Tab-separated table of C-alpha atoms and ligand atoms in Angstrom:
chain	number	residue	atom	x	y	z
A	28	MET	CA	133.790	114.932	54.598
A	29	SER	CA	137.396	114.117	54.009
A	30	GLU	CA	138.806	112.534	50.873
A	31	VAL	CA	141.655	110.038	51.047
A	32	ILE	CA	143.794	109.897	47.902
A	33	ALA	CA	146.629	107.468	47.234
A	34	ILE	CA	149.361	108.532	44.815
A	35	ALA	CA	150.403	105.190	43.408
A	36	ASN	CA	152.445	103.517	40.717
A	37	GLN	CA	154.759	100.608	41.424
A	38	LYS	CA	157.149	102.038	38.865
A	39	GLY	CA	159.906	103.986	40.599
A	40	GLY	CA	160.822	107.603	40.016
A	41	VAL	CA	157.668	108.652	38.148
A	42	GLY	CA	156.815	111.681	40.287
A	43	LYS	CA	154.658	110.165	43.053
A	44	THR	CA	156.407	112.023	45.861
A	45	MET	CA	156.682	115.239	43.846
A	46	THR	CA	152.934	115.022	43.279
A	47	ALA	CA	152.143	114.165	46.906
A	48	VAL	CA	154.306	116.967	48.331
A	49	SER	CA	153.257	119.544	45.722
A	50	MET	CA	149.539	118.756	45.891
A	51	SER	CA	149.529	118.768	49.678
A	52	ALA	CA	151.307	122.148	49.751
A	53	CYS	CA	148.989	123.531	47.095
A	54	LEU	CA	145.774	122.381	48.773
A	55	ALA	CA	146.999	123.871	52.056
A	56	LEU	CA	147.695	127.156	50.262
A	57	HIS	CA	144.085	127.062	49.091
A	58	GLY	CA	142.974	126.891	52.718
A	59	LYS	CA	142.347	123.152	52.943
A	60	LYS	CA	143.302	121.079	55.916
A	61	VAL	CA	145.663	118.435	54.589
A	62	LEU	CA	147.356	115.379	56.059
A	63	LEU	CA	150.187	113.836	54.061
A	64	VAL	CA	150.843	110.216	54.986
A	65	ASP	CA	154.309	109.050	54.007
A	66	PHE	CA	153.870	105.340	53.358
A	67	ASP	CA	157.251	104.704	51.795
A	68	HIS	CA	160.279	103.490	53.735
A	69	GLN	CA	162.426	105.826	51.596
A	70	GLY	CA	160.793	108.674	53.543
A	71	HIS	CA	161.053	111.051	50.598
A	72	ALA	CA	157.855	112.955	51.398
A	73	THR	CA	159.089	113.339	54.977
A	74	LYS	CA	162.427	114.656	53.742
A	75	GLY	CA	160.545	116.785	51.223
A	76	TYR	CA	159.179	118.780	54.132
A	77	GLY	CA	162.562	119.121	55.784
A	78	TYR	CA	162.561	116.214	58.250
A	79	LEU	CA	165.813	114.778	57.039
A	80	ASP	CA	166.478	112.171	59.700
A	81	ARG	CA	164.765	110.177	62.413
A	82	SER	CA	166.056	112.363	65.237
A	83	LYS	CA	163.746	115.140	63.976
A	84	TYR	CA	160.517	113.404	65.051
A	85	PRO	CA	159.510	111.142	67.935
A	86	LEU	CA	157.201	108.667	66.175
A	87	SER	CA	156.735	107.455	62.613
A	88	MET	CA	154.452	105.415	60.389
A	89	THR	CA	156.149	102.281	61.718
A	90	ASP	CA	155.001	103.033	65.293
A	91	ALA	CA	151.490	103.823	64.066
A	92	ILE	CA	151.206	100.552	62.132
A	93	GLN	CA	152.632	98.633	65.070
A	94	SER	CA	149.991	100.197	67.333
A	95	VAL	CA	147.176	99.110	65.010
A	96	ILE	CA	148.608	95.587	64.896
A	97	ASN	CA	148.824	95.471	68.685
A	98	GLY	CA	145.380	96.988	69.181
A	99	ALA	CA	146.970	99.904	71.051
A	100	ASP	CA	145.920	103.560	70.871
A	101	ILE	CA	147.877	105.758	68.485
A	102	ASN	CA	149.268	108.942	69.968
A	103	PHE	CA	148.329	111.164	67.007
A	104	GLU	CA	149.452	114.304	68.823
A	105	LYS	CA	152.960	112.968	69.029
A	106	LEU	CA	152.860	111.241	65.636
A	107	ILE	CA	151.637	114.078	63.411
A	108	LEU	CA	154.133	116.775	62.479
A	109	HIS	CA	152.969	120.300	61.641
A	110	THR	CA	155.103	121.470	58.737
A	111	SER	CA	155.982	125.078	58.015
A	112	GLU	CA	153.728	124.896	54.922
A	113	ASN	CA	150.588	124.175	56.971
A	114	VAL	CA	150.526	120.565	55.875
A	115	ASP	CA	150.291	117.930	58.590
A	116	LEU	CA	152.589	114.982	58.020
A	117	ILE	CA	152.914	111.429	59.269
A	118	PRO	CA	156.608	110.723	58.692
A	119	ALA	CA	158.177	107.493	57.488
A	120	ASN	CA	161.693	106.144	57.397
A	121	ILE	CA	163.636	102.979	56.675
A	122	THR	CA	162.098	101.169	59.668
A	123	LEU	CA	158.878	100.882	57.643
A	124	ALA	CA	160.680	98.316	55.469
A	125	GLY	CA	160.473	95.925	58.434
A	126	ILE	CA	156.674	96.149	58.542
A	127	ALA	CA	155.885	94.203	55.361
A	128	PRO	CA	157.146	90.862	56.772
A	129	VAL	CA	155.360	91.540	60.077
A	130	LEU	CA	152.085	92.108	58.219
A	131	GLN	CA	152.318	88.580	56.779
A	132	ASN	CA	151.174	87.128	60.096
A	133	VAL	CA	148.547	89.717	60.957
A	134	MET	CA	144.829	89.126	60.645
A	135	CYS	CA	143.180	91.480	58.092
A	136	ARG	CA	146.627	92.681	57.114
A	137	GLU	CA	145.357	94.618	54.078
A	138	THR	CA	143.353	97.079	56.177
A	139	VAL	CA	145.892	98.048	58.835
A	140	LEU	CA	146.575	101.460	57.263
A	141	LYS	CA	142.856	102.029	56.700
A	142	ARG	CA	142.157	101.439	60.386
A	143	MET	CA	144.858	103.967	61.251
A	144	ILE	CA	143.651	106.616	58.802
A	145	ASP	CA	139.988	106.119	59.731
A	146	GLY	CA	140.953	107.206	63.241
A	147	ILE	CA	142.110	110.659	62.100
A	148	LYS	CA	140.768	111.466	58.622
A	149	GLU	CA	137.697	113.401	59.724
A	150	GLU	CA	140.033	116.117	61.040
A	151	TYR	CA	141.082	116.851	57.433
A	152	ASP	CA	139.677	117.910	54.073
A	153	TYR	CA	142.246	115.778	52.269
A	154	VAL	CA	144.487	112.906	53.270
A	155	LEU	CA	147.159	112.164	50.650
A	156	ILE	CA	149.145	108.941	50.799
A	157	ASP	CA	152.570	108.802	49.152
A	158	THR	CA	153.169	105.133	48.364
A	159	ASN	CA	156.298	103.115	47.729
A	160	PRO	CA	157.233	101.673	44.350
A	161	THR	CA	156.061	98.075	44.867
A	162	LEU	CA	152.912	96.065	44.335
A	163	GLY	CA	152.917	94.307	47.696
A	164	ASP	CA	150.971	94.463	50.949
A	165	LEU	CA	151.899	98.089	51.615
A	166	GLN	CA	150.407	99.255	48.367
A	167	ILE	CA	147.247	97.180	48.886
A	168	ASN	CA	146.979	98.808	52.321
A	169	ALA	CA	147.174	102.249	50.708
A	170	LEU	CA	144.529	101.358	48.115
A	171	ALA	CA	142.257	99.819	50.745
A	172	ALA	CA	142.475	103.014	52.818
A	173	SER	CA	141.679	105.391	49.948
A	174	ASP	CA	138.631	106.849	48.241
A	175	SER	CA	140.568	107.386	45.060
A	176	VAL	CA	143.934	106.935	43.449
A	177	VAL	CA	146.024	109.261	41.298
A	178	ILE	CA	148.491	107.454	39.019
A	179	PRO	CA	151.506	109.514	37.963
A	180	VAL	CA	152.959	108.255	34.694
A	181	GLN	CA	156.287	109.571	33.549
A	182	SER	CA	156.497	110.844	30.022
A	183	GLU	CA	159.216	108.453	28.889
A	184	PRO	CA	159.344	105.397	26.612
A	185	TYR	CA	158.580	102.748	29.251
A	186	GLY	CA	156.327	105.055	31.266
A	187	VAL	CA	153.232	102.865	31.071
A	188	GLU	CA	155.085	99.598	31.603
A	189	GLY	CA	153.418	97.719	34.439
A	190	MET	CA	150.195	99.728	34.214
A	191	SER	CA	148.130	96.617	33.592
A	192	ASP	CA	149.508	95.069	36.825
A	193	LEU	CA	148.673	98.230	38.739
A	194	LEU	CA	145.156	98.410	37.296
A	195	ARG	CA	144.629	94.727	38.125
A	196	SER	CA	145.747	95.390	41.680
A	197	ILE	CA	143.362	98.365	41.923
A	198	ASN	CA	140.480	96.263	40.562
A	199	GLU	CA	141.207	93.407	42.946
A	200	THR	CA	141.318	95.814	45.881
A	201	LYS	CA	138.031	97.283	44.698
A	202	ARG	CA	136.400	93.877	44.365
A	203	ASN	CA	137.636	92.396	47.619
A	204	LEU	CA	138.298	95.232	50.032
A	205	ASN	CA	137.156	98.665	48.949
A	206	PRO	CA	134.186	98.728	46.533
A	207	ASN	CA	134.107	102.539	46.400
A	208	LEU	CA	137.722	102.961	45.285
A	209	LYS	CA	137.980	105.124	42.161
A	210	VAL	CA	140.819	105.977	39.833
A	211	LYS	CA	140.807	109.744	39.998
A	212	GLY	CA	143.077	109.933	37.015
A	213	ILE	CA	146.387	109.330	35.333
A	214	LEU	CA	148.736	112.283	35.683
A	215	ILE	CA	151.374	112.587	32.970
A	216	THR	CA	154.548	113.906	34.602
A	217	MET	CA	157.920	115.274	33.525
A	218	THR	CA	156.738	116.254	30.052
A	219	ASP	CA	158.947	118.182	27.704
A	220	TYR	CA	156.741	119.213	24.820
A	221	ARG	CA	159.692	120.628	22.922
A	222	THR	CA	160.383	117.005	21.991
A	223	ASN	CA	158.241	114.923	19.649
A	224	LEU	CA	158.864	111.927	21.878
A	225	SER	CA	157.261	113.535	24.918
A	226	ARG	CA	154.241	114.667	22.876
A	227	LYS	CA	153.879	111.196	21.356
A	228	ILE	CA	154.031	109.469	24.743
A	229	ALA	CA	151.392	111.785	26.207
A	230	SER	CA	149.184	111.142	23.205
A	231	ASP	CA	149.771	107.355	23.459
A	232	VAL	CA	148.779	107.384	27.138
A	233	ARG	CA	145.539	109.150	26.210
A	234	SER	CA	144.716	106.788	23.371
A	235	CYS	CA	145.645	103.661	25.368
A	236	PHE	CA	143.871	104.519	28.617
A	237	GLY	CA	141.746	107.625	27.999
A	238	THR	CA	138.682	105.703	26.860
A	239	HIS	CA	138.239	103.909	30.185
A	240	ILE	CA	140.293	105.934	32.697
A	241	ASN	CA	140.388	109.664	33.245
A	242	VAL	CA	143.677	111.090	32.024
A	243	PHE	CA	144.089	114.563	33.476
A	244	LYS	CA	144.148	117.294	30.876
A	245	GLN	CA	146.785	119.068	32.945
A	246	THR	CA	150.231	117.541	32.698
A	247	ILE	CA	153.343	118.369	34.737
A	248	PRO	CA	156.358	119.727	32.853
A	249	ARG	CA	159.891	118.611	33.546
A	250	CYS	CA	161.560	121.520	35.180
A	251	VAL	CA	164.998	122.003	36.718
A	252	ALA	CA	163.725	123.872	39.775
A	253	ALA	CA	161.333	121.022	40.568
A	254	ALA	CA	164.248	118.583	40.561
A	255	GLU	CA	166.290	121.008	42.673
A	256	SER	CA	163.503	121.347	45.237
A	257	THR	CA	163.883	117.651	46.070
A	258	GLY	CA	166.324	117.524	48.922
A	259	VAL	CA	166.028	121.110	50.133
A	260	GLY	CA	163.076	120.362	52.397
A	261	GLN	CA	160.570	122.677	50.714
A	262	SER	CA	157.753	122.104	48.287
A	263	ILE	CA	158.010	123.792	44.902
A	264	PHE	CA	155.318	126.206	46.106
A	265	VAL	CA	157.958	127.720	48.390
A	266	TYR	CA	161.128	126.889	46.451
A	267	ASP	CA	159.905	127.998	43.030
A	268	PRO	CA	156.500	129.676	43.389
A	269	LYS	CA	156.401	131.007	39.830
A	270	GLY	CA	157.846	127.908	38.151
A	271	ALA	CA	156.133	125.976	35.386
A	272	ALA	CA	155.705	122.780	37.422
A	273	THR	CA	154.321	124.818	40.331
A	274	LYS	CA	151.745	126.472	38.066
A	275	ALA	CA	150.847	123.101	36.580
A	276	TYR	CA	150.202	121.567	40.016
A	277	ASP	CA	148.174	124.634	40.976
A	278	THR	CA	145.990	124.300	37.867
A	279	LEU	CA	145.601	120.587	38.518
A	280	ALA	CA	144.509	121.291	42.091
A	281	LYS	CA	141.983	123.895	40.988
A	282	GLU	CA	140.557	121.820	38.150
A	283	VAL	CA	140.557	118.433	39.735
A	284	PHE	CA	140.548	118.699	43.484
A	285	LEU	CA	138.821	121.983	44.196
A	286	ASP	CA	136.133	121.976	41.490
A	287	VAL	CA	134.059	118.839	41.619
A	288	ASN	CA	131.924	119.760	38.576
A	289	LYS	CA	134.888	120.048	36.273
A	290	GLU	CA	136.214	116.760	37.541
A	291	LYS	CA	133.077	115.034	36.297
A	292	GLU	CA	133.560	116.374	32.770
A	293	ARG	CA	136.441	114.026	31.975
A	294	PRO	CA	138.127	116.316	29.451
A	295	ARG	CA	139.398	114.999	26.143
A	296	HIS	CA	141.471	118.047	25.163
A	297	LYS	CA	144.907	118.308	23.738
A	298	ASP	CA	147.651	118.248	26.357
A	299	THR	CA	148.252	121.540	28.065
A	300	HIS	CA	150.768	122.678	30.551
A	301	VAL	CA	151.907	126.037	31.717
A	302	ARG	CA	155.250	127.168	30.401
B	412	LIG	N1	158.319	117.891	37.204
B	412	LIG	C1	159.554	117.498	37.456
B	412	LIG	N2	160.607	118.101	36.845
B	412	LIG	C2	161.876	117.691	37.093
B	412	LIG	N3	162.198	116.720	37.933
B	412	LIG	C3	161.186	116.081	38.578
B	412	LIG	C4	159.816	116.431	38.375
B	412	LIG	N4	159.051	115.615	39.146
B	412	LIG	C5	159.896	114.806	39.795
B	412	LIG	N5	161.182	115.072	39.458
B	412	LIG	C6	162.386	114.410	39.937
B	412	LIG	O1	162.355	113.058	39.514
B	412	LIG	C7	162.825	112.204	40.546
B	412	LIG	C8	161.721	111.197	40.896
B	412	LIG	O2	160.601	111.911	41.384
B	412	LIG	P1	159.813	111.381	42.654
B	412	LIG	O3	160.737	111.135	43.791
B	412	LIG	O4	158.682	112.289	42.878
B	412	LIG	O5	159.312	109.985	42.063
B	412	LIG	P2	158.648	108.769	42.865
B	412	LIG	O6	157.691	108.119	41.923
B	412	LIG	O7	158.121	109.228	44.155
B	412	LIG	O8	159.899	107.815	43.113
B	412	LIG	P3	159.930	106.505	44.042
B	412	LIG	O9	159.203	105.447	43.265
B	412	LIG	O10	161.379	106.207	44.248
B	412	LIG	O11	159.222	106.835	45.318
B	412	LIG	C9	163.199	113.098	41.718
B	412	LIG	O12	164.578	113.309	41.699
B	412	LIG	C10	162.463	114.399	41.451
B	412	LIG	O13	163.168	115.516	41.909
B	413	LIG	MG1	158.528	108.549	46.112
């Protein structure tokens, strides 16, 4: 049984791609078969694995979506890239920006990505979807295709701004398209617990949302090497294997993704992260 997980927050720069790339690399290191679907025209997850421009791969998300729209077969063999970190990747690039207007005129436009992923997901233990920072059709497609959603929230003053819109969008998708969709949890990212501000924000997120949504006990520290890894084409598991953010993602993977019993416990502990 595969699990499809969207990493979503319409707020930009909160650590969605860092989480998608790091978690995919980590789960692969733990022996899981992982497909990372880049569903963002910025193509950051694609670049994160070293595919820096379109000449490096023959097909992309745009071709796959177009095939679903046209009722044509998808050539998964040609579409899926096998990265050096044992993560399979469906790449995306700027051409995906042209898909949103096309979707406007397509029947059942909210489930185009789901139909694509349903055709391949059983080959994998986990399918992770890195989404773009908007609340439009593309994000609804990602939510409709997923079993659960992880919401990265940056530990900064306006970090939770827009959360109510995102939660409304998740609930509407659940009600109308995907009744089994679950919020796996809110992941607090880029923490710096040396500052009172960062500690206060993490605590505010827990008190605001923790009573009705799982907020992961594990948070992700802000860390220079993590920022550096963006743009070098490697996950932090290769670039900085002993780093604090790397250890934090590893703990998150073990506690949340690889141990189902612990996931059910919904911890209410103080924030922890590895230093
Ligand atoms: N733990 C971290 N420590 C330091 N820098 C980080 C960390 N996580 C992410 N960053 C940096 O913050 C920036 C935004 O992260 P990322 O690209 O993952 O966000 P995003 O939510 O995917 O953004 P977008 O909405 O544009 O897709 C990047 O430059 C990344 O390198
Ligand atoms: Mg991103």
